[in-house]
PDB file of C-alpha atoms and ligand atoms in Angstrom:
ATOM      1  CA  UNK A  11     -33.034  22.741  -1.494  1.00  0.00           C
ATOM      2  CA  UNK A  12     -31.146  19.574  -2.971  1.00  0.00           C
ATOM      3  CA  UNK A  13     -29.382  17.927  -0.762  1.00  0.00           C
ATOM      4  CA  UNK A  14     -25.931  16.382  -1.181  1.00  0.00           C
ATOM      5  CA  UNK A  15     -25.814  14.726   1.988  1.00  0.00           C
ATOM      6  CA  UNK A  16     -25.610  11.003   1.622  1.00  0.00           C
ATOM      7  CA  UNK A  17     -24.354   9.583   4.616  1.00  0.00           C
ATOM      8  CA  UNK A  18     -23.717   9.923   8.535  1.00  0.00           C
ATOM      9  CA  UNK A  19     -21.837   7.881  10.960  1.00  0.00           C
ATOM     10  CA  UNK A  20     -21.492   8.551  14.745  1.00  0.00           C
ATOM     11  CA  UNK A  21     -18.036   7.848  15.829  1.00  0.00           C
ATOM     12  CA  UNK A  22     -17.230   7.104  19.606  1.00  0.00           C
ATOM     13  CA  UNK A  23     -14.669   9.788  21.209  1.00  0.00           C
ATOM     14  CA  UNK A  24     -14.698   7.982  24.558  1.00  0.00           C
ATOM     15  CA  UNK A  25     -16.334   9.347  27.625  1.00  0.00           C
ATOM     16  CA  UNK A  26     -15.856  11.731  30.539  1.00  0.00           C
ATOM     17  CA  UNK A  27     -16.974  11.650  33.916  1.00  0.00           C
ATOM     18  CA  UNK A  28     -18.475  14.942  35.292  1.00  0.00           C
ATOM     19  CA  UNK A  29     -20.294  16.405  38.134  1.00  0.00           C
ATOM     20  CA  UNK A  30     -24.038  15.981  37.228  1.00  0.00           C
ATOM     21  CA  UNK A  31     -24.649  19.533  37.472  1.00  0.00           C
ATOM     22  CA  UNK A  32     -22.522  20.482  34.730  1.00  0.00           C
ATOM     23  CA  UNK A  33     -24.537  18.677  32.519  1.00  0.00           C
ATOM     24  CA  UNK A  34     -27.994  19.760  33.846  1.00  0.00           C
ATOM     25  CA  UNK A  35     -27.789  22.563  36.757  1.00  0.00           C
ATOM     26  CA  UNK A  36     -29.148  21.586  40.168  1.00  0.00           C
ATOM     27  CA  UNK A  37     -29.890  18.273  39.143  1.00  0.00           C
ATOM     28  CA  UNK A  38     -28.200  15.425  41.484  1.00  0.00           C
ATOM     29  CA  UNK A  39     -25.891  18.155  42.509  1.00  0.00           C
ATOM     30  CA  UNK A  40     -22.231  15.940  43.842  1.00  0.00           C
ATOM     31  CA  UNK A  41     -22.794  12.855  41.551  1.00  0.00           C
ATOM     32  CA  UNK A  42     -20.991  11.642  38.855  1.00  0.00           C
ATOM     33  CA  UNK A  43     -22.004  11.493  35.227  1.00  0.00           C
ATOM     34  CA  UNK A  44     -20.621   9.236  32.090  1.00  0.00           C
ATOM     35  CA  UNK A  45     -21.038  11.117  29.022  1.00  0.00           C
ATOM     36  CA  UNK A  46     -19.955  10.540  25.393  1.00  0.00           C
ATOM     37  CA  UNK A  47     -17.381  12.277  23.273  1.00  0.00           C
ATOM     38  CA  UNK A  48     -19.591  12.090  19.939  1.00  0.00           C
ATOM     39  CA  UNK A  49     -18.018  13.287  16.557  1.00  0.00           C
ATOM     40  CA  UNK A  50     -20.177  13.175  13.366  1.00  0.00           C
ATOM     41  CA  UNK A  51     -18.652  12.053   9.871  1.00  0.00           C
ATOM     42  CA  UNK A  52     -20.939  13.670   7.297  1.00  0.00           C
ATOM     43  CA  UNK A  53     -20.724  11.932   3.856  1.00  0.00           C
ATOM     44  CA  UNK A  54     -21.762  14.392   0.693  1.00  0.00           C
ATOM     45  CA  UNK A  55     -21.328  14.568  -2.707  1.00  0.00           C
ATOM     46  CA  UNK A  56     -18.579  16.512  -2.671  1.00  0.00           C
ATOM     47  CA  UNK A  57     -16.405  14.932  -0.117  1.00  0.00           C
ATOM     48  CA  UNK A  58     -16.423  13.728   3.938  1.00  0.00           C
ATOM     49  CA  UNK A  59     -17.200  16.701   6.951  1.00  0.00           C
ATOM     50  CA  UNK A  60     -16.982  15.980  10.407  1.00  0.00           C
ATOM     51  CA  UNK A  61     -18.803  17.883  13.202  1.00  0.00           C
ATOM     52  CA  UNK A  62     -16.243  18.362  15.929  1.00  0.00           C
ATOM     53  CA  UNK A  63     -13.628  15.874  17.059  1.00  0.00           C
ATOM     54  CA  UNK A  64     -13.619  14.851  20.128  1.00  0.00           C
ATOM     55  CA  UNK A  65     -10.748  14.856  23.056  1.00  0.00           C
ATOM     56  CA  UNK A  66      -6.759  15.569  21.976  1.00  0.00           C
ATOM     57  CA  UNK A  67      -6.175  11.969  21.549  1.00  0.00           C
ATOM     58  CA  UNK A  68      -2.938  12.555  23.506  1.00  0.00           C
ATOM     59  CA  UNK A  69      -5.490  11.722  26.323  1.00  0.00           C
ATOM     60  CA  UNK A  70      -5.156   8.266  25.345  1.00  0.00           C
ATOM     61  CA  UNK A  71      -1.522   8.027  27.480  1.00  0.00           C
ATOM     62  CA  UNK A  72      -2.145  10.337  30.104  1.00  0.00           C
ATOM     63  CA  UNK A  73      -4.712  12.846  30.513  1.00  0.00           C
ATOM     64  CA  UNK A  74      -3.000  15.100  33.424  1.00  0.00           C
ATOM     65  CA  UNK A  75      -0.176  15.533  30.523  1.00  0.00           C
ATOM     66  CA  UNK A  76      -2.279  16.170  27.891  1.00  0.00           C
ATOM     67  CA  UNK A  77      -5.309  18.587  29.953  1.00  0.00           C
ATOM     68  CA  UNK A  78      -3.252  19.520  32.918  1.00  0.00           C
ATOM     69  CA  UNK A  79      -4.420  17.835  36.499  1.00  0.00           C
ATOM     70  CA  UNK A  80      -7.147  20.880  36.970  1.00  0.00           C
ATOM     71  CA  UNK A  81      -9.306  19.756  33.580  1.00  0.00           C
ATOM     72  CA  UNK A  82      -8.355  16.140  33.468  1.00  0.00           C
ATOM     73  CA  UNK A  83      -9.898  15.462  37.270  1.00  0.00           C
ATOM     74  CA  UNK A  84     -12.710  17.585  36.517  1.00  0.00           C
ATOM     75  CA  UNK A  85     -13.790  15.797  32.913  1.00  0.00           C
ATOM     76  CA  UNK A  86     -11.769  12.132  34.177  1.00  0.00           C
ATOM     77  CA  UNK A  87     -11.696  11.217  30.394  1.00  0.00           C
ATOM     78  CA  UNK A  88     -11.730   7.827  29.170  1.00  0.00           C
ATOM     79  CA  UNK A  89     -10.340   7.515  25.968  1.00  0.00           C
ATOM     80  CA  UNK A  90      -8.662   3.718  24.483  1.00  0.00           C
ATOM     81  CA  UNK A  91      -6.815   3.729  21.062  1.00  0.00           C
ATOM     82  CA  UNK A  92      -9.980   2.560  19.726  1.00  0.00           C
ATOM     83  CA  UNK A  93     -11.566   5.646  19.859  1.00  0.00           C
ATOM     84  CA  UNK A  94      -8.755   7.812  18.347  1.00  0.00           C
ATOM     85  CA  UNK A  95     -10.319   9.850  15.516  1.00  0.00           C
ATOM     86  CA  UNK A  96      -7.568   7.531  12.641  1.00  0.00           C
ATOM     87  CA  UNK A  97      -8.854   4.305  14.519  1.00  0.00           C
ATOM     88  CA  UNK A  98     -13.035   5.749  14.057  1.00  0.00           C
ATOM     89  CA  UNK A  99     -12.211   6.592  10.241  1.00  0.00           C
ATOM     90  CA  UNK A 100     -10.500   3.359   9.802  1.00  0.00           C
ATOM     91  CA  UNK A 101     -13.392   1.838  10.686  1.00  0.00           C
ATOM     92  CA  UNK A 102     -14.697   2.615   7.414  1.00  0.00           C
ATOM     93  CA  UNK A 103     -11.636   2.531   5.429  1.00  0.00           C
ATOM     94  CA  UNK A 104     -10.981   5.791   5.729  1.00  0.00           C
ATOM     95  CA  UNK A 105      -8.047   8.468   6.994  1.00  0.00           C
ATOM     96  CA  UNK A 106      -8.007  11.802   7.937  1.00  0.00           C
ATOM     97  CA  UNK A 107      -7.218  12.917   4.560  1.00  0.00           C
ATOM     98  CA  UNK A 108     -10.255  12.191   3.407  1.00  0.00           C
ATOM     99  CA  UNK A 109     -11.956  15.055   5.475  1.00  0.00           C
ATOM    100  CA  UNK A 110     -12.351  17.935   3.842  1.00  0.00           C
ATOM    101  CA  UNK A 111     -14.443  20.149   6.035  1.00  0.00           C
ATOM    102  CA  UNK A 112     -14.110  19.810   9.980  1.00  0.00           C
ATOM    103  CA  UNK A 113     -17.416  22.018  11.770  1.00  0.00           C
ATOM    104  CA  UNK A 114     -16.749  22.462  15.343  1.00  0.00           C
ATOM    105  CA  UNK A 115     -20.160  23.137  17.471  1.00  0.00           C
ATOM    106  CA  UNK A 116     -17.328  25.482  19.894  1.00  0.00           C
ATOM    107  CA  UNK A 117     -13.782  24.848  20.496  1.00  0.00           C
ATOM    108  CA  UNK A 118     -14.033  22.837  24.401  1.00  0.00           C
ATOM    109  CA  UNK A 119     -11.547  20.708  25.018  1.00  0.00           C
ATOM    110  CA  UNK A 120     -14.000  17.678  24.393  1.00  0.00           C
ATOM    111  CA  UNK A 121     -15.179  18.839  20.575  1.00  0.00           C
ATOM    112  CA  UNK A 122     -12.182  20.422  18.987  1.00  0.00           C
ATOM    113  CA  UNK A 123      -9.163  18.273  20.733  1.00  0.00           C
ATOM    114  CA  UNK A 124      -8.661  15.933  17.466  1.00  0.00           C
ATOM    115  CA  UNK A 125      -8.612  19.176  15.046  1.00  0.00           C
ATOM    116  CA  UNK A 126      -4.758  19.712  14.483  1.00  0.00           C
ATOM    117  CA  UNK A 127      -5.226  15.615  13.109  1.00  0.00           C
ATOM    118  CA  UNK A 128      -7.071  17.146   9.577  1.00  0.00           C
ATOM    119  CA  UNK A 129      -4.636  18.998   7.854  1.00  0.00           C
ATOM    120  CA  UNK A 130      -5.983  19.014   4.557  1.00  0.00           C
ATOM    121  CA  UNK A 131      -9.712  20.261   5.530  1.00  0.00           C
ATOM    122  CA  UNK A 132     -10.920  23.789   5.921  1.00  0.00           C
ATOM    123  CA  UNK A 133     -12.035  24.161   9.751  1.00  0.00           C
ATOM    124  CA  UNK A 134     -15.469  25.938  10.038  1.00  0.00           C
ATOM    125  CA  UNK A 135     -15.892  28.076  13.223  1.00  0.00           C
ATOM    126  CA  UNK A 136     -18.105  31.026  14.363  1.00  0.00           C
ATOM    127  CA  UNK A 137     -15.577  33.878  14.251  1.00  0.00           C
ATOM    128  CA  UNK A 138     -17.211  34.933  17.671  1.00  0.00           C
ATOM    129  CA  UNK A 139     -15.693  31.783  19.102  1.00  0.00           C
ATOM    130  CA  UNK A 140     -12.722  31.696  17.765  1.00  0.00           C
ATOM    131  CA  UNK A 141     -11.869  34.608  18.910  1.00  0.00           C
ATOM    132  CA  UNK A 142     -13.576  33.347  22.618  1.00  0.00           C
ATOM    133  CA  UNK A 143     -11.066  30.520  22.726  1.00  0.00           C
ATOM    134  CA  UNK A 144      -8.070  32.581  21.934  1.00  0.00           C
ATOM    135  CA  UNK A 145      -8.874  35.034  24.832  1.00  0.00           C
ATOM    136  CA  UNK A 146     -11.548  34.016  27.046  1.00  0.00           C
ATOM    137  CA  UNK A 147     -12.461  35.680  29.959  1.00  0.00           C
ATOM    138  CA  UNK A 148     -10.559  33.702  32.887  1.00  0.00           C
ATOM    139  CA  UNK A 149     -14.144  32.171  34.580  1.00  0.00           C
ATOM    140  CA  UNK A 150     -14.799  30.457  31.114  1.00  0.00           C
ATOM    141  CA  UNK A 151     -10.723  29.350  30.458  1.00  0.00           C
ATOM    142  CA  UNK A 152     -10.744  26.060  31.756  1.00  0.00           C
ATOM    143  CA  UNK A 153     -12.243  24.525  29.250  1.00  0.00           C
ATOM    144  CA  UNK A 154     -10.230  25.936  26.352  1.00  0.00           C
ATOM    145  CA  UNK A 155      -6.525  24.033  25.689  1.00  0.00           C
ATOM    146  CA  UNK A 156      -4.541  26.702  23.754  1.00  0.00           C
ATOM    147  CA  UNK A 157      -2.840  23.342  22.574  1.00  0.00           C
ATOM    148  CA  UNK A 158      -5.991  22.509  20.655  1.00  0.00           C
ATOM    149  CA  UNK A 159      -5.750  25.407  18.429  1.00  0.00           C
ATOM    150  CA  UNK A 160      -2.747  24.440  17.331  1.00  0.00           C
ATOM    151  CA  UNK A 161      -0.625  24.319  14.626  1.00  0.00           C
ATOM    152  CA  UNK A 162      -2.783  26.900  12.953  1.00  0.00           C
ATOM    153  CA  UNK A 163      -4.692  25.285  10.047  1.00  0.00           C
ATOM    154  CA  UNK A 164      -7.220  27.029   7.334  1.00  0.00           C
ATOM    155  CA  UNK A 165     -10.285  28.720   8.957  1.00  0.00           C
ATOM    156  CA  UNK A 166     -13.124  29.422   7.846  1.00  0.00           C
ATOM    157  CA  UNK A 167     -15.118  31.717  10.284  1.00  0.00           C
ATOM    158  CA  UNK A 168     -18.284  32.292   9.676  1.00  0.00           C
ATOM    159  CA  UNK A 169     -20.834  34.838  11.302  1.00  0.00           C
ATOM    160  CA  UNK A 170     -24.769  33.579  12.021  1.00  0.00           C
ATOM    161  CA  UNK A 171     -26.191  31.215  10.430  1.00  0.00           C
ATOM    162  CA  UNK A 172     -25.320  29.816   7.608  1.00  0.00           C
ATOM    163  CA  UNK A 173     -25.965  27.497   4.948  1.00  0.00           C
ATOM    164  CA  UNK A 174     -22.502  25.803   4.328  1.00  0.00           C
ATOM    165  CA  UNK A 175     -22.912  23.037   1.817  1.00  0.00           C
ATOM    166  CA  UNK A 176     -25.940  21.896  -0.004  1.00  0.00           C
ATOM    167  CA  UNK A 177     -27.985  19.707   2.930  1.00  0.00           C
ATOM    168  CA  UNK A 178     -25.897  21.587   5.888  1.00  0.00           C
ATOM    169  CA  UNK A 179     -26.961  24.528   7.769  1.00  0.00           C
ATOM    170  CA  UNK A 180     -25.038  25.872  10.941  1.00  0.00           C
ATOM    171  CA  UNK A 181     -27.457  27.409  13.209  1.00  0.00           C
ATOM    172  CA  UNK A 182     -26.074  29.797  15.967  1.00  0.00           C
ATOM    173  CA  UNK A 183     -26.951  28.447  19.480  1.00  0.00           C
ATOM    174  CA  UNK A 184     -24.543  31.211  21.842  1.00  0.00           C
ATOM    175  CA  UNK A 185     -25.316  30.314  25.667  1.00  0.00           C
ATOM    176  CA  UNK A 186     -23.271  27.205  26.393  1.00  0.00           C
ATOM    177  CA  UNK A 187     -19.897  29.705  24.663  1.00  0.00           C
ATOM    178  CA  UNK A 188     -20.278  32.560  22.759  1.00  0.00           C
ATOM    179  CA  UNK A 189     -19.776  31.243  19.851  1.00  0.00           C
ATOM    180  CA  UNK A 190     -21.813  28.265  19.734  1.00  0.00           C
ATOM    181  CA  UNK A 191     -23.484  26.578  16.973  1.00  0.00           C
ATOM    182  CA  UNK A 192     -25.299  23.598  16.057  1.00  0.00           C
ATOM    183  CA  UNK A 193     -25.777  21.889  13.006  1.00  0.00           C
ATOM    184  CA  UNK A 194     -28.546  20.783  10.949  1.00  0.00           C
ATOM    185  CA  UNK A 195     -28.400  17.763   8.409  1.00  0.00           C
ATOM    186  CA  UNK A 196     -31.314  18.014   5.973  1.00  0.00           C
ATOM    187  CA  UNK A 197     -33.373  14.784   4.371  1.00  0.00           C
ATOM    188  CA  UNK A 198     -30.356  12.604   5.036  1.00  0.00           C
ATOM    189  CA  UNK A 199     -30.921   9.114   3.213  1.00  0.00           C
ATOM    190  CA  UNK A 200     -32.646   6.806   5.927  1.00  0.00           C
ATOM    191  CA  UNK A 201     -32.776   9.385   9.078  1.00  0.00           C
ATOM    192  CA  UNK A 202     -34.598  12.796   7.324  1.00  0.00           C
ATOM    193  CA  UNK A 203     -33.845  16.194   9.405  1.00  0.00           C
ATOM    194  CA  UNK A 204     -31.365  15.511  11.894  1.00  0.00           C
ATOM    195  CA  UNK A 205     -29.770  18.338  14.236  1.00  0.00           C
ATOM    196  CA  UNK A 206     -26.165  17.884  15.700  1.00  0.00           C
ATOM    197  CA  UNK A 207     -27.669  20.057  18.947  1.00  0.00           C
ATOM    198  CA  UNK A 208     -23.640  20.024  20.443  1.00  0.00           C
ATOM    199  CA  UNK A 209     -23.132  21.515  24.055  1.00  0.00           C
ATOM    200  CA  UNK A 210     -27.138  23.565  23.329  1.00  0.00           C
ATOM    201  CA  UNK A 211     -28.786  21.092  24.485  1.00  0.00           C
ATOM    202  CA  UNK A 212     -26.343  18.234  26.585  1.00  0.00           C
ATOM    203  CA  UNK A 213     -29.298  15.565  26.747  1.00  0.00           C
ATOM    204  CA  UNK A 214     -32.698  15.546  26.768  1.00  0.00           C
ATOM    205  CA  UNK A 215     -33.682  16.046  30.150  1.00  0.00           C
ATOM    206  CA  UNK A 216     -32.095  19.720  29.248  1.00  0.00           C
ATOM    207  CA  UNK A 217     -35.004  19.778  27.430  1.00  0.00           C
ATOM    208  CA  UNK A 218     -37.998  17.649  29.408  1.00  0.00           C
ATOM    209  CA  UNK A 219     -36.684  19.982  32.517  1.00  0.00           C
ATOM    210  CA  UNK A 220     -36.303  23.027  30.398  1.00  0.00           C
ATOM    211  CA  UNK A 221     -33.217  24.015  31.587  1.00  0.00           C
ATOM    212  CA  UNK A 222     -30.400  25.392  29.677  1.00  0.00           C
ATOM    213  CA  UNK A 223     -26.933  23.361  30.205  1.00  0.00           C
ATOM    214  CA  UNK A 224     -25.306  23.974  33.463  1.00  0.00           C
ATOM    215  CA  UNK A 225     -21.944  25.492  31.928  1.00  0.00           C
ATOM    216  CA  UNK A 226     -22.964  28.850  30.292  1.00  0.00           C
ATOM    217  CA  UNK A 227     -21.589  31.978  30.070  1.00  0.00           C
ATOM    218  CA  UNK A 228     -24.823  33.528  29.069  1.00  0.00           C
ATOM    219  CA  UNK A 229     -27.689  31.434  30.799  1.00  0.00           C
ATOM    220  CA  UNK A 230     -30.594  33.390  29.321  1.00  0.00           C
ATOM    221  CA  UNK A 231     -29.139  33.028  25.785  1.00  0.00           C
ATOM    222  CA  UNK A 232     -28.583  29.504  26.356  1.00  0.00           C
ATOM    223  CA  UNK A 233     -32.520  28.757  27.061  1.00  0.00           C
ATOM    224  CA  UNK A 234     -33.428  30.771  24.058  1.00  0.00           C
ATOM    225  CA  UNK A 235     -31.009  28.539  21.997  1.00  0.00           C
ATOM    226  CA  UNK A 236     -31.860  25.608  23.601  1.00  0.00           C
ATOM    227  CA  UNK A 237     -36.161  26.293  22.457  1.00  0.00           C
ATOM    228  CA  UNK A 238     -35.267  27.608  19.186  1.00  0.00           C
ATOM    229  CA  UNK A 239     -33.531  24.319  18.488  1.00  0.00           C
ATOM    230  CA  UNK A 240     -36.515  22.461  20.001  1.00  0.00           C
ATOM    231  CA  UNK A 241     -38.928  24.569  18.077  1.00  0.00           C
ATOM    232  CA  UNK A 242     -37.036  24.075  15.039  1.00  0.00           C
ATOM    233  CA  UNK A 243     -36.648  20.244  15.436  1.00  0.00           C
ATOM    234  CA  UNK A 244     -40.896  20.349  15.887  1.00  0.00           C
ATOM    235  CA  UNK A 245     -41.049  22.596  12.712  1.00  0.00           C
ATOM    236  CA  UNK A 246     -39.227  20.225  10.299  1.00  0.00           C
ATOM    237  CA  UNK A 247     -39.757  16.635  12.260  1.00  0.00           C
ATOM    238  CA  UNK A 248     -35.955  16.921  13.101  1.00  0.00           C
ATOM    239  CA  UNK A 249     -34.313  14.617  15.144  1.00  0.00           C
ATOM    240  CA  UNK A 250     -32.009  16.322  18.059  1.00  0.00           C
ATOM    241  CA  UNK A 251     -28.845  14.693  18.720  1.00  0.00           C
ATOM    242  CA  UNK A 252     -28.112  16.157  22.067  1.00  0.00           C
ATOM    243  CA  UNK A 253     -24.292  16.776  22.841  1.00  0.00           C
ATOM    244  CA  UNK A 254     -23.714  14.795  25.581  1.00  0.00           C
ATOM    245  CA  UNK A 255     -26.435  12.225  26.246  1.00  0.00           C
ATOM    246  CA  UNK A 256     -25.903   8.282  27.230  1.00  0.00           C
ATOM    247  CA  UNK A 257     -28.659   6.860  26.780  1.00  0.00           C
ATOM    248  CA  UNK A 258     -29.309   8.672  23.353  1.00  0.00           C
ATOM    249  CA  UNK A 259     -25.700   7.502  22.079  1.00  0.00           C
ATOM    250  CA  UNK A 260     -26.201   3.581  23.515  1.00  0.00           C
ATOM    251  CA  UNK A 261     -29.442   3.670  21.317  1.00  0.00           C
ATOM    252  CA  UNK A 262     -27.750   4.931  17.883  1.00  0.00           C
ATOM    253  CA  UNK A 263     -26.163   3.456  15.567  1.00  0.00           C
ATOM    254  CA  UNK A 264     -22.027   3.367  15.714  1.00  0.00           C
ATOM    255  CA  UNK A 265     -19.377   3.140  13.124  1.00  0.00           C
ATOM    256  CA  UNK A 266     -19.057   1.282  10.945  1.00  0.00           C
ATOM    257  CA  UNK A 267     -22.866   1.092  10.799  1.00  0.00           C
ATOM    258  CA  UNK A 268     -24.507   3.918   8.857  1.00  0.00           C
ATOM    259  CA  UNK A 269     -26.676   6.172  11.708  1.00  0.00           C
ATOM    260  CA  UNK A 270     -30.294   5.355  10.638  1.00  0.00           C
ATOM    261  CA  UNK A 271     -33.155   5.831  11.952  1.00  0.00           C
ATOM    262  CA  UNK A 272     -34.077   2.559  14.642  1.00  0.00           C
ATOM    263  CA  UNK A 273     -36.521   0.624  16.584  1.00  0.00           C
ATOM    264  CA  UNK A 274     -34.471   1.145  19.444  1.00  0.00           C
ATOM    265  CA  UNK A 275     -33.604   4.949  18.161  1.00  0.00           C
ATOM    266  CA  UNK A 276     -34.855   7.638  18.475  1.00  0.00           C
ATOM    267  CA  UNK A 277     -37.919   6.300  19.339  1.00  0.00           C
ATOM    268  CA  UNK A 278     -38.819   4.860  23.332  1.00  0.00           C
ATOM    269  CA  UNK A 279     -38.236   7.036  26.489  1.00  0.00           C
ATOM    270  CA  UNK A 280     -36.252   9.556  24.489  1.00  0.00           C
ATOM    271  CA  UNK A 281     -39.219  11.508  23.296  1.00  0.00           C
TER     272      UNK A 281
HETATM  273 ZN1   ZN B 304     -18.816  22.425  25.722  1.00  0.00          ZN
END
């Protein structure tokens, strides 16, 4: 296959602060955790995507406004004008108008929050959760903002894998949501196979404890997502960018650098 992508930058979302358990079950069980809010800017030949993006950056001013007091002293996000989704693309001279394809791994709060910001792109979903986010069942709610999905903008939903530009693959993770995905980046210039794991695998002691991430709503799925991603990283020396990993994210390169492979990254304790 021929690749058209040319580029990737990380861009920094922020963080939130969660129960430990959320991120790996059973693990530390009562502590807190700092995790990133990572979004993905995907140059190509044929124009910028980003994978997900990030918190609603009306979480800047005042989270309980923007999440409601429930989600915002759950998540306790920290968000500065700096890492507003404009302020991350203007980092490389860029706007939101130059996006023309947004891919969200699932629609949480924390991935598809910036979405209603790209008005010109064509917003990439698994049809199984979109319609999950419209209507979930009432356990799983909390972490879907009806605000996010709005105004409506151009879908695109999409069922299974698929291959949606030259050098970008969507691979369906369900577990974590429904309608999970993840997304693989093929021979990218400088980094080679890289997969954009999302909320499959939330860092890599998901995966050196072999346990699934600790907000499912299928738990069993979620493991078999979580190894097929694994397996598939092993098959074609992918790199897996978990969803929600700090030490992974303090090792990569940020915007405005290009992400590349590192000393520092990925190699070291991360393997
Ligand atoms: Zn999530």
């Amino acid at each position: 296959m021929k690749t058209s992508v040319t580029s990737v930058h990380l861009l920094d979302g922020g963080t939130l602060d969660v129960e430990s358990s959320v991120v790996v079950p059973g693990r530390r069980y009562g502590r807190r955790l700092t995790v990133p809010v990572q979004m993905f800017l995907v140059g190509t030949s044929g124009g910028y995507v980003l994978v997900d993006t990030g918190n609603d950056p009306a979480v800047i001013d005042d989270p309980v406004a923007a999440w409601g007091p429930r989600l915002a002293g759950a998540a306790r996000p920290r968000m500065e004008p700096r890492h507003h989704p404009v302020e991350q693309l203007g980092l490389l001279g860029l706007s939101p108008a130059d996006v023309t394809m947004v891919v969200y791994t699932h629609l949480h709060h924390d991935h598809a929050g910036g979405g209603r910001l790209f008005t010109d792109a064509v917003h990439v979903v698994q049809r199984t959760e979109h319609r999950w986010a419209l209507d979930p069942d009432p356990p799983a709610a909390g972490a879907y903002l009806p605000s996010d999905l709005s105004p409506p903008r151009s879908w695109r939903l999409v069922d299974g894998d698929r291959h949606v530009l030259p050098g970008i693959s969507l691979v369906h993770t369900p577990g974590h949501t429904p309608g999970h995905q993840s997304v693989m980046l093929w021979d990218v210039p400088d980094l080679g196979n890289i997969i954009v794991a999302g909320d499959a695998i939330n860092t890599h002691e998901n995966i050196a404890t072999d346990a699934p991430p600790g907000i499912t709503t299928d738990a069993v799925a979620a493991s078999f997502s979580m190894r097929r991603l694994t397996a598939l990283a092993d098959a074609t020396d992918a790199i897996v960018v978990a969803g929600h990993d700090l030490q992974q994210f303090q090792a990569m390169p940020k915007a405005p650098d290009r992400l590349v492979r590192t000393a520092r990254w990925p190699a070291g304790d991360l393997d």
